[in-house]
Amino acid sequence: MATKRDYYEVLGLNKNASEEEIKRAYRQLAKKYHPDMNQGDKSSEAKFKEVNEAYEILSDKEKKARYDQFGHAGVDPNGFGGAGGFGGAGGFEGGFGDFGDIFDMFFGGAGGGFGGTSRRKSGPQKGADLKYEIELEFEEAAFGVKKDIHVTRNESCADCKGTGAKAGSAVETCKACGGSGEIRFAQSTVFGRVVNVRPCDECHGEGKIIKEPCPKCTGRGTIRRNRKITIDIPAGVDTGSVMPLRGEGEPGLKGGPNGDLYIYMRVKPHKLFKREGINIYCELPISFSQAALGDEIDVPTLEGKMKYTIPEGTQTGTTFRIKNKGIPSLKNRMKGDLYFTVKVSVPKKLNEQQKELLRQFADISGDNVEEQGKTFFDKVKDAFGK
């Protein structure tokens, strides 16, 4: 019989190794020599068993203490250490006291690689969701609109009512899997005896056998259709808004509910207004005389023109606010405001009479129209940024 190697040597550790160091070394070596990573390599399989045996002893405080004192004899079930030897109940039950760790390492979760979490769903399943993008005019988004859209999707076949079987014929429960759609079988591995699950070969995981397929849908149970759907888009949506339509997606499987249809909004820019949240903004030109003397002007809104009086002496760049002339909020239906900024338009061409009147105005105001070589009109232009 071959002499067993020292367990610390197997794991590449010294006798002063901590529990964490033992565990870390075991994980690295178990991954390196795991049979799934070295299929057909008998040498790796032997080393994998050796690593597990070493870890089974050194991860158990009592066994480790006996091993440190008496060596292999202290943990050999046939030796004087007797109780608690390796594989006391057969197999690797002691060696995998950290069983979840090795599954996490290779399969992403306990039992995942052996039919635990990777098993196919055999019960009712919700249908797939669909996405539809729609473009709206600025006013449509502001006030809401009713739209007809056309969506191509699978729908339950009317002839077979979604069963996939020809009208008048029966759908039989698969005898091979009993209608579960799955076949279970036990297999002996290095972990011991585990149960694997795979889709049934007879029914291809459906759990039923269709002897006479529906001629219209060829047994699929669904038909591809282009369906017109009328949707009511609420006032206040904006680019990026998403409206879900429950049950308007793909049909469910095995009696499951339909998926949903998600409408994604994209709003065209407006020629005049800019939007920020529920408020809208615009710029409005006014004449020099309107700015100087004040005036009642027409202000455009999303609902049409309205009168607004600007005070005398209004400077270019002044912003005014009109309440409740913005866009409704999707949350509480409160309306935003309209902000308009006036830009004073300086006349580029003046006749002699207009020039003379402005010179008189400059004289009365004490302005030097020839100051630094600039005319009064140049100064006006500079003042208003024109």
Short mmCIF file of C-alpha atoms in Angstrom, two decimals:
data_model
loop_
_atom_site.label_atom_id
_atom_site.label_comp_id
_atom_site.label_asym_id
_atom_site.label_seq_id
_atom_site.Cartn_x
_atom_site.Cartn_y
_atom_site.Cartn_z
CA MET A 1 0.00 0.00 0.00
CA ALA A 2 1.32 3.41 -0.93
CA THR A 3 2.31 5.68 1.93
CA LYS A 4 0.02 8.63 2.40
CA ARG A 5 1.51 12.05 2.02
CA ASP A 6 1.42 14.48 4.91
CA TYR A 7 -1.87 16.42 4.80
CA TYR A 8 -0.12 19.76 5.27
CA GLU A 9 2.18 18.89 2.39
CA VAL A 10 -0.84 18.01 0.22
CA LEU A 11 -2.29 21.48 0.78
CA GLY A 12 1.10 23.20 0.57
CA LEU A 13 0.94 24.50 4.16
CA ASN A 14 2.95 24.35 7.36
CA LYS A 15 1.57 23.08 10.66
CA ASN A 16 0.99 26.58 11.95
CA ALA A 17 -1.52 27.37 9.16
CA SER A 18 -4.73 29.11 10.29
CA GLU A 19 -8.26 27.92 9.51
CA GLU A 20 -8.57 30.59 6.83
CA GLU A 21 -5.27 29.57 5.21
CA ILE A 22 -6.36 25.91 5.18
CA LYS A 23 -9.68 26.83 3.61
CA ARG A 24 -8.07 29.10 1.00
CA ALA A 25 -5.51 26.45 0.00
CA TYR A 26 -8.24 23.82 -0.29
CA ARG A 27 -10.37 25.98 -2.57
CA GLN A 28 -7.48 26.75 -4.89
CA LEU A 29 -6.38 23.11 -5.20
CA ALA A 30 -9.92 21.73 -5.44
CA LYS A 31 -10.58 24.05 -8.35
CA LYS A 32 -7.26 23.15 -9.98
CA TYR A 33 -7.79 19.38 -9.82
CA HIS A 34 -11.60 19.23 -10.10
CA PRO A 35 -12.66 16.44 -12.52
CA ASP A 36 -14.90 18.79 -14.45
CA MET A 37 -11.85 20.92 -15.21
CA ASN A 38 -9.67 17.92 -16.08
CA GLN A 39 -11.99 15.44 -17.76
CA GLY A 40 -10.40 12.04 -18.35
CA ASP A 41 -7.27 12.88 -16.32
CA LYS A 42 -6.96 10.10 -13.71
CA SER A 43 -3.98 11.82 -12.09
CA SER A 44 -6.02 14.99 -11.42
CA GLU A 45 -8.90 12.91 -10.07
CA ALA A 46 -6.56 11.19 -7.62
CA LYS A 47 -5.11 14.52 -6.50
CA PHE A 48 -8.61 15.94 -6.10
CA LYS A 49 -9.51 13.08 -3.73
CA GLU A 50 -6.24 13.55 -1.86
CA VAL A 51 -6.91 17.29 -1.43
CA ASN A 52 -10.42 16.60 -0.13
CA GLU A 53 -9.16 13.98 2.29
CA ALA A 54 -6.57 16.41 3.64
CA TYR A 55 -9.13 19.17 4.02
CA GLU A 56 -11.62 16.82 5.70
CA ILE A 57 -9.12 16.20 8.45
CA LEU A 58 -7.51 19.61 8.84
CA SER A 59 -10.81 21.54 8.77
CA ASP A 60 -12.13 19.55 11.76
CA LYS A 61 -10.61 20.76 15.03
CA GLU A 62 -10.79 17.40 16.78
CA LYS A 63 -9.43 15.41 13.83
CA LYS A 64 -6.73 18.00 13.24
CA ALA A 65 -5.64 17.79 16.87
CA ARG A 66 -5.36 13.98 16.67
CA TYR A 67 -3.52 14.21 13.36
CA ASP A 68 -1.10 16.81 14.72
CA GLN A 69 -0.34 14.50 17.68
CA PHE A 70 -0.38 11.02 16.14
CA GLY A 71 -0.20 11.55 12.36
CA HIS A 72 -2.29 9.37 10.02
CA ALA A 73 -2.75 6.76 12.73
CA GLY A 74 -4.69 9.24 14.81
CA VAL A 75 -7.42 9.59 12.19
CA ASP A 76 -7.35 6.12 10.60
CA PRO A 77 -10.63 4.30 11.42
CA ASN A 78 -8.62 1.07 11.71
CA GLY A 79 -5.97 2.64 13.88
CA PHE A 80 -5.99 3.52 17.58
CA GLY A 81 -7.68 6.86 16.80
CA GLY A 82 -10.75 4.85 15.68
CA ALA A 83 -13.68 7.20 16.05
CA GLY A 84 -14.33 9.78 13.41
CA GLY A 85 -12.01 8.47 10.72
CA PHE A 86 -12.25 9.64 7.07
CA GLY A 87 -15.51 8.61 5.43
CA GLY A 88 -16.98 7.19 8.62
CA ALA A 89 -20.43 6.81 7.08
CA GLY A 90 -19.09 6.08 3.60
CA GLY A 91 -18.30 8.46 0.72
CA PHE A 92 -17.27 12.09 1.33
CA GLU A 93 -19.78 13.25 3.92
CA GLY A 94 -17.06 14.41 6.29
CA GLY A 95 -14.86 15.80 3.53
CA PHE A 96 -17.59 18.14 2.32
CA GLY A 97 -18.47 19.83 5.55
CA ASP A 98 -18.00 22.94 3.39
CA PHE A 99 -20.14 21.44 0.58
CA GLY A 100 -21.78 24.74 -0.37
CA ASP A 101 -18.41 26.37 -0.97
CA ILE A 102 -17.35 23.92 -3.66
CA PHE A 103 -20.71 24.26 -5.44
CA ASP A 104 -20.47 28.03 -5.31
CA MET A 105 -16.98 27.80 -6.73
CA PHE A 106 -17.94 25.82 -9.82
CA PHE A 107 -21.66 26.28 -10.36
CA GLY A 108 -22.61 29.66 -8.90
CA GLY A 109 -24.82 28.24 -6.13
CA ALA A 110 -25.49 25.11 -4.12
CA GLY A 111 -26.71 22.35 -6.38
CA GLY A 112 -26.75 24.58 -9.45
CA GLY A 113 -24.78 22.22 -11.66
CA PHE A 114 -26.79 19.17 -10.67
CA GLY A 115 -30.38 20.04 -11.46
CA GLY A 116 -30.88 22.32 -8.46
CA THR A 117 -31.24 25.90 -9.72
CA SER A 118 -30.51 25.28 -13.41
CA ARG A 119 -33.64 23.18 -13.87
CA ARG A 120 -36.03 24.18 -16.63
CA LYS A 121 -39.26 25.73 -15.49
CA SER A 122 -42.09 23.30 -16.01
CA GLY A 123 -45.00 25.37 -14.69
CA PRO A 124 -46.87 28.36 -16.14
CA GLN A 125 -44.58 31.09 -17.48
CA LYS A 126 -45.32 34.74 -18.24
CA GLY A 127 -45.01 35.73 -21.89
CA ALA A 128 -42.22 37.95 -23.15
CA ASP A 129 -42.52 41.74 -22.86
CA LEU A 130 -42.49 43.91 -25.98
CA LYS A 131 -41.13 47.42 -26.62
CA TYR A 132 -42.58 50.04 -28.96
CA GLU A 133 -41.17 53.53 -29.65
CA ILE A 134 -43.50 56.34 -30.64
CA GLU A 135 -42.72 59.91 -31.78
CA LEU A 136 -44.98 62.73 -30.62
CA GLU A 137 -45.40 66.36 -31.54
CA PHE A 138 -44.60 68.83 -28.76
CA GLU A 139 -48.27 69.77 -28.37
CA GLU A 140 -49.38 66.11 -28.34
CA ALA A 141 -47.05 65.44 -25.43
CA ALA A 142 -48.26 68.57 -23.62
CA PHE A 143 -52.00 67.97 -23.98
CA GLY A 144 -52.21 64.19 -24.38
CA VAL A 145 -53.39 62.36 -27.46
CA LYS A 146 -55.04 59.17 -28.64
CA LYS A 147 -52.87 57.17 -31.06
CA ASP A 148 -53.23 54.00 -33.11
CA ILE A 149 -50.11 51.84 -33.17
CA HIS A 150 -49.40 48.58 -35.00
CA VAL A 151 -47.57 45.85 -33.12
CA THR A 152 -46.39 42.55 -34.56
CA ARG A 153 -46.60 39.81 -31.96
CA ASN A 154 -47.50 36.17 -31.38
CA GLU A 155 -51.12 35.52 -30.50
CA SER A 156 -52.94 32.39 -29.45
CA CYS A 157 -54.16 30.42 -32.45
CA ALA A 158 -57.93 30.78 -32.75
CA ASP A 159 -58.37 27.38 -34.43
CA CYS A 160 -56.75 25.29 -31.70
CA LYS A 161 -57.23 27.74 -28.81
CA GLY A 162 -53.49 27.71 -28.23
CA THR A 163 -53.20 23.96 -27.64
CA GLY A 164 -51.31 23.29 -30.88
CA ALA A 165 -53.55 20.29 -31.63
CA LYS A 166 -55.92 19.96 -34.54
CA ALA A 167 -59.52 20.78 -33.65
CA GLY A 168 -61.25 17.62 -32.41
CA SER A 169 -57.99 15.81 -31.58
CA ALA A 170 -56.64 15.26 -28.10
CA VAL A 171 -53.44 16.44 -26.44
CA GLU A 172 -51.90 13.52 -24.56
CA THR A 173 -49.85 13.74 -21.42
CA CYS A 174 -46.32 12.53 -22.07
CA LYS A 175 -45.95 9.08 -20.57
CA ALA A 176 -42.17 9.27 -20.41
CA CYS A 177 -42.11 12.21 -17.97
CA GLY A 178 -45.66 12.10 -16.63
CA GLY A 179 -46.36 15.59 -17.94
CA SER A 180 -43.55 17.30 -16.02
CA GLY A 181 -41.40 17.85 -19.12
CA GLU A 182 -38.37 16.63 -17.16
CA ILE A 183 -36.48 13.38 -16.75
CA ARG A 184 -34.61 12.74 -13.50
CA PHE A 185 -31.77 10.27 -13.18
CA ALA A 186 -29.23 9.50 -10.49
CA GLN A 187 -25.52 9.54 -11.17
CA SER A 188 -22.50 8.69 -9.08
CA THR A 189 -19.85 11.42 -9.05
CA VAL A 190 -16.89 12.40 -6.95
CA PHE A 191 -19.39 14.25 -4.76
CA GLY A 192 -21.37 11.09 -4.14
CA ARG A 193 -24.78 10.23 -5.59
CA VAL A 194 -26.58 13.20 -7.14
CA VAL A 195 -29.79 13.59 -9.11
CA ASN A 196 -29.64 15.22 -12.54
CA VAL A 197 -32.58 16.76 -14.38
CA ARG A 198 -32.86 17.21 -18.15
CA PRO A 199 -35.69 17.98 -20.59
CA CYS A 200 -37.72 14.99 -21.65
CA ASP A 201 -36.65 13.66 -25.07
CA GLU A 202 -40.15 12.46 -25.95
CA CYS A 203 -42.02 15.74 -25.49
CA HIS A 204 -39.01 18.10 -25.70
CA GLY A 205 -39.78 19.51 -22.28
CA GLU A 206 -43.41 20.37 -23.04
CA GLY A 207 -44.98 17.61 -20.95
CA LYS A 208 -47.50 16.80 -23.70
CA ILE A 209 -47.65 14.93 -26.97
CA ILE A 210 -49.57 16.31 -29.96
CA LYS A 211 -50.52 13.50 -32.32
CA GLU A 212 -52.30 15.72 -34.87
CA PRO A 213 -50.84 19.25 -35.06
CA CYS A 214 -53.11 22.18 -35.85
CA PRO A 215 -52.74 22.89 -39.61
CA LYS A 216 -53.04 26.64 -39.10
CA CYS A 217 -50.25 27.08 -36.53
CA THR A 218 -48.43 23.79 -37.32
CA GLY A 219 -48.61 22.77 -33.68
CA ARG A 220 -47.03 25.88 -32.20
CA GLY A 221 -50.26 27.12 -30.63
CA THR A 222 -49.50 30.70 -31.70
CA ILE A 223 -49.86 32.78 -34.86
CA ARG A 224 -47.77 35.82 -35.80
CA ARG A 225 -50.07 38.83 -36.29
CA ASN A 226 -49.87 42.57 -36.84
CA ARG A 227 -52.35 44.05 -34.38
CA LYS A 228 -53.67 47.64 -34.21
CA ILE A 229 -53.87 48.95 -30.66
CA THR A 230 -55.40 52.30 -29.67
CA ILE A 231 -53.58 53.97 -26.80
CA ASP A 232 -54.42 57.06 -24.74
CA ILE A 233 -51.24 58.99 -24.06
CA PRO A 234 -51.69 61.25 -21.02
CA ALA A 235 -50.84 64.95 -21.00
CA GLY A 236 -47.37 65.75 -19.72
CA VAL A 237 -45.28 62.91 -21.14
CA ASP A 238 -41.76 63.72 -22.29
CA THR A 239 -38.89 62.06 -24.11
CA GLY A 240 -37.95 59.02 -22.06
CA SER A 241 -41.42 58.52 -20.58
CA VAL A 242 -42.54 54.88 -20.60
CA MET A 243 -46.17 53.77 -20.56
CA PRO A 244 -46.84 50.09 -19.80
CA LEU A 245 -49.78 48.28 -21.37
CA ARG A 246 -50.43 45.22 -19.24
CA GLY A 247 -51.14 41.97 -21.04
CA GLU A 248 -50.39 43.33 -24.52
CA GLY A 249 -47.11 41.44 -24.94
CA GLU A 250 -46.41 37.88 -26.06
CA PRO A 251 -48.74 35.10 -24.89
CA GLY A 252 -47.80 33.16 -21.76
CA LEU A 253 -46.64 29.55 -21.79
CA LYS A 254 -48.43 26.62 -20.19
CA GLY A 255 -51.30 28.79 -18.98
CA GLY A 256 -49.13 31.68 -17.82
CA PRO A 257 -50.19 35.34 -18.20
CA ASN A 258 -49.35 37.43 -21.27
CA GLY A 259 -46.34 39.69 -21.21
CA ASP A 260 -46.61 43.48 -21.25
CA LEU A 261 -46.10 46.10 -23.96
CA TYR A 262 -43.96 49.11 -23.05
CA ILE A 263 -44.46 52.34 -25.02
CA TYR A 264 -41.33 54.54 -25.08
CA MET A 265 -41.95 58.23 -25.87
CA ARG A 266 -39.81 60.52 -28.02
CA VAL A 267 -41.01 64.14 -28.33
CA LYS A 268 -40.06 66.35 -31.28
CA PRO A 269 -38.55 69.76 -30.43
CA HIS A 270 -40.77 72.85 -30.81
CA LYS A 271 -39.88 75.73 -33.12
CA LEU A 272 -40.44 78.34 -30.41
CA PHE A 273 -40.67 76.72 -26.97
CA LYS A 274 -38.10 74.81 -24.94
CA ARG A 275 -39.17 72.56 -22.12
CA GLU A 276 -37.62 72.05 -18.69
CA GLY A 277 -39.71 69.72 -16.59
CA ILE A 278 -43.25 71.11 -16.57
CA ASN A 279 -42.17 74.70 -17.44
CA ILE A 280 -41.70 76.08 -20.95
CA TYR A 281 -39.47 78.91 -22.14
CA CYS A 282 -39.27 81.18 -25.17
CA GLU A 283 -37.72 84.44 -26.39
CA LEU A 284 -39.84 87.30 -27.66
CA PRO A 285 -38.64 90.34 -29.68
CA ILE A 286 -40.02 93.80 -28.83
CA SER A 287 -39.26 97.20 -30.32
CA PHE A 288 -37.13 99.91 -28.76
CA SER A 289 -40.17 102.12 -28.22
CA GLN A 290 -42.13 99.26 -26.60
CA ALA A 291 -39.27 98.63 -24.21
CA ALA A 292 -38.88 102.32 -23.39
CA LEU A 293 -42.55 103.27 -23.10
CA GLY A 294 -44.09 99.92 -22.05
CA ASP A 295 -46.84 98.24 -24.02
CA GLU A 296 -49.46 95.53 -24.11
CA ILE A 297 -48.04 92.79 -26.32
CA ASP A 298 -49.20 89.45 -27.68
CA VAL A 299 -47.44 86.52 -26.01
CA PRO A 300 -47.65 83.09 -27.67
CA THR A 301 -48.66 80.13 -25.48
CA LEU A 302 -49.42 76.49 -26.24
CA GLU A 303 -53.10 77.43 -26.11
CA GLY A 304 -52.85 80.48 -28.39
CA LYS A 305 -51.91 84.14 -28.00
CA MET A 306 -52.64 86.10 -24.84
CA LYS A 307 -52.21 89.77 -23.87
CA TYR A 308 -49.46 90.76 -21.44
CA THR A 309 -48.42 94.27 -20.38
CA ILE A 310 -44.72 94.93 -20.07
CA PRO A 311 -43.67 97.95 -18.00
CA GLU A 312 -41.86 100.99 -19.38
CA GLY A 313 -38.10 100.87 -19.19
CA THR A 314 -37.95 97.14 -19.78
CA GLN A 315 -34.39 96.08 -20.49
CA THR A 316 -33.40 93.46 -23.04
CA GLY A 317 -32.98 90.04 -21.40
CA THR A 318 -35.76 90.64 -18.86
CA THR A 319 -37.76 87.46 -18.18
CA PHE A 320 -41.47 87.43 -17.35
CA ARG A 321 -43.55 84.60 -15.93
CA ILE A 322 -47.12 83.59 -16.76
CA LYS A 323 -48.50 81.05 -14.31
CA ASN A 324 -50.24 77.83 -15.36
CA LYS A 325 -49.36 78.14 -19.03
CA GLY A 326 -46.82 75.33 -18.98
CA ILE A 327 -47.27 71.55 -19.13
CA PRO A 328 -49.33 69.36 -16.75
CA SER A 329 -47.42 67.22 -14.29
CA LEU A 330 -47.86 63.46 -14.68
CA LYS A 331 -47.77 63.12 -10.90
CA ASN A 332 -50.38 65.56 -9.65
CA ARG A 333 -51.76 67.28 -12.81
CA MET A 334 -50.50 70.65 -11.58
CA LYS A 335 -49.51 72.82 -14.55
CA GLY A 336 -46.15 74.45 -14.98
CA ASP A 337 -45.51 78.05 -16.00
CA LEU A 338 -44.50 79.91 -19.16
CA TYR A 339 -41.36 82.06 -19.02
CA PHE A 340 -40.64 84.47 -21.85
CA THR A 341 -37.53 86.61 -22.20
CA VAL A 342 -37.75 89.87 -24.17
CA LYS A 343 -35.07 90.86 -26.65
CA VAL A 344 -35.15 94.53 -27.66
CA SER A 345 -34.82 94.90 -31.40
CA VAL A 346 -32.76 97.99 -32.39
CA PRO A 347 -33.69 99.44 -35.80
CA LYS A 348 -30.95 99.06 -38.38
CA LYS A 349 -32.22 101.70 -40.83
CA LEU A 350 -33.68 105.06 -39.81
CA ASN A 351 -34.94 107.90 -41.98
CA GLU A 352 -33.81 111.46 -41.37
CA GLN A 353 -36.86 112.36 -39.30
CA GLN A 354 -36.31 109.39 -36.98
CA LYS A 355 -32.64 110.25 -36.62
CA GLU A 356 -33.43 113.89 -35.84
CA LEU A 357 -35.97 112.91 -33.18
CA LEU A 358 -33.47 110.57 -31.54
CA ARG A 359 -30.80 113.33 -31.60
CA GLN A 360 -33.25 115.60 -29.83
CA PHE A 361 -33.94 112.85 -27.33
CA ALA A 362 -30.21 112.48 -26.78
CA ASP A 363 -29.78 116.20 -26.23
CA ILE A 364 -32.61 116.28 -23.70
CA SER A 365 -31.11 113.26 -21.92
CA GLY A 366 -27.67 114.84 -21.86
CA ASP A 367 -26.08 112.18 -24.04
CA ASN A 368 -23.13 113.08 -26.24
CA VAL A 369 -23.89 111.42 -29.52
CA GLU A 370 -20.36 112.00 -30.79
CA GLU A 371 -18.69 110.60 -27.65
CA GLN A 372 -15.48 108.68 -28.50
CA GLY A 373 -16.38 108.71 -32.17
CA LYS A 374 -19.57 106.71 -31.65
CA THR A 375 -23.00 107.82 -32.69
CA PHE A 376 -25.95 107.58 -30.36
CA PHE A 377 -27.21 104.69 -32.43
CA ASP A 378 -23.95 102.82 -31.92
CA LYS A 379 -24.32 103.29 -28.18
CA VAL A 380 -27.85 101.98 -28.31
CA LYS A 381 -26.66 98.96 -30.24
CA ASP A 382 -23.87 98.32 -27.71
CA ALA A 383 -26.28 98.65 -24.81
CA PHE A 384 -28.60 96.08 -26.25
CA GLY A 385 -25.97 93.72 -27.50
CA LYS A 386 -26.79 94.17 -31.20
#
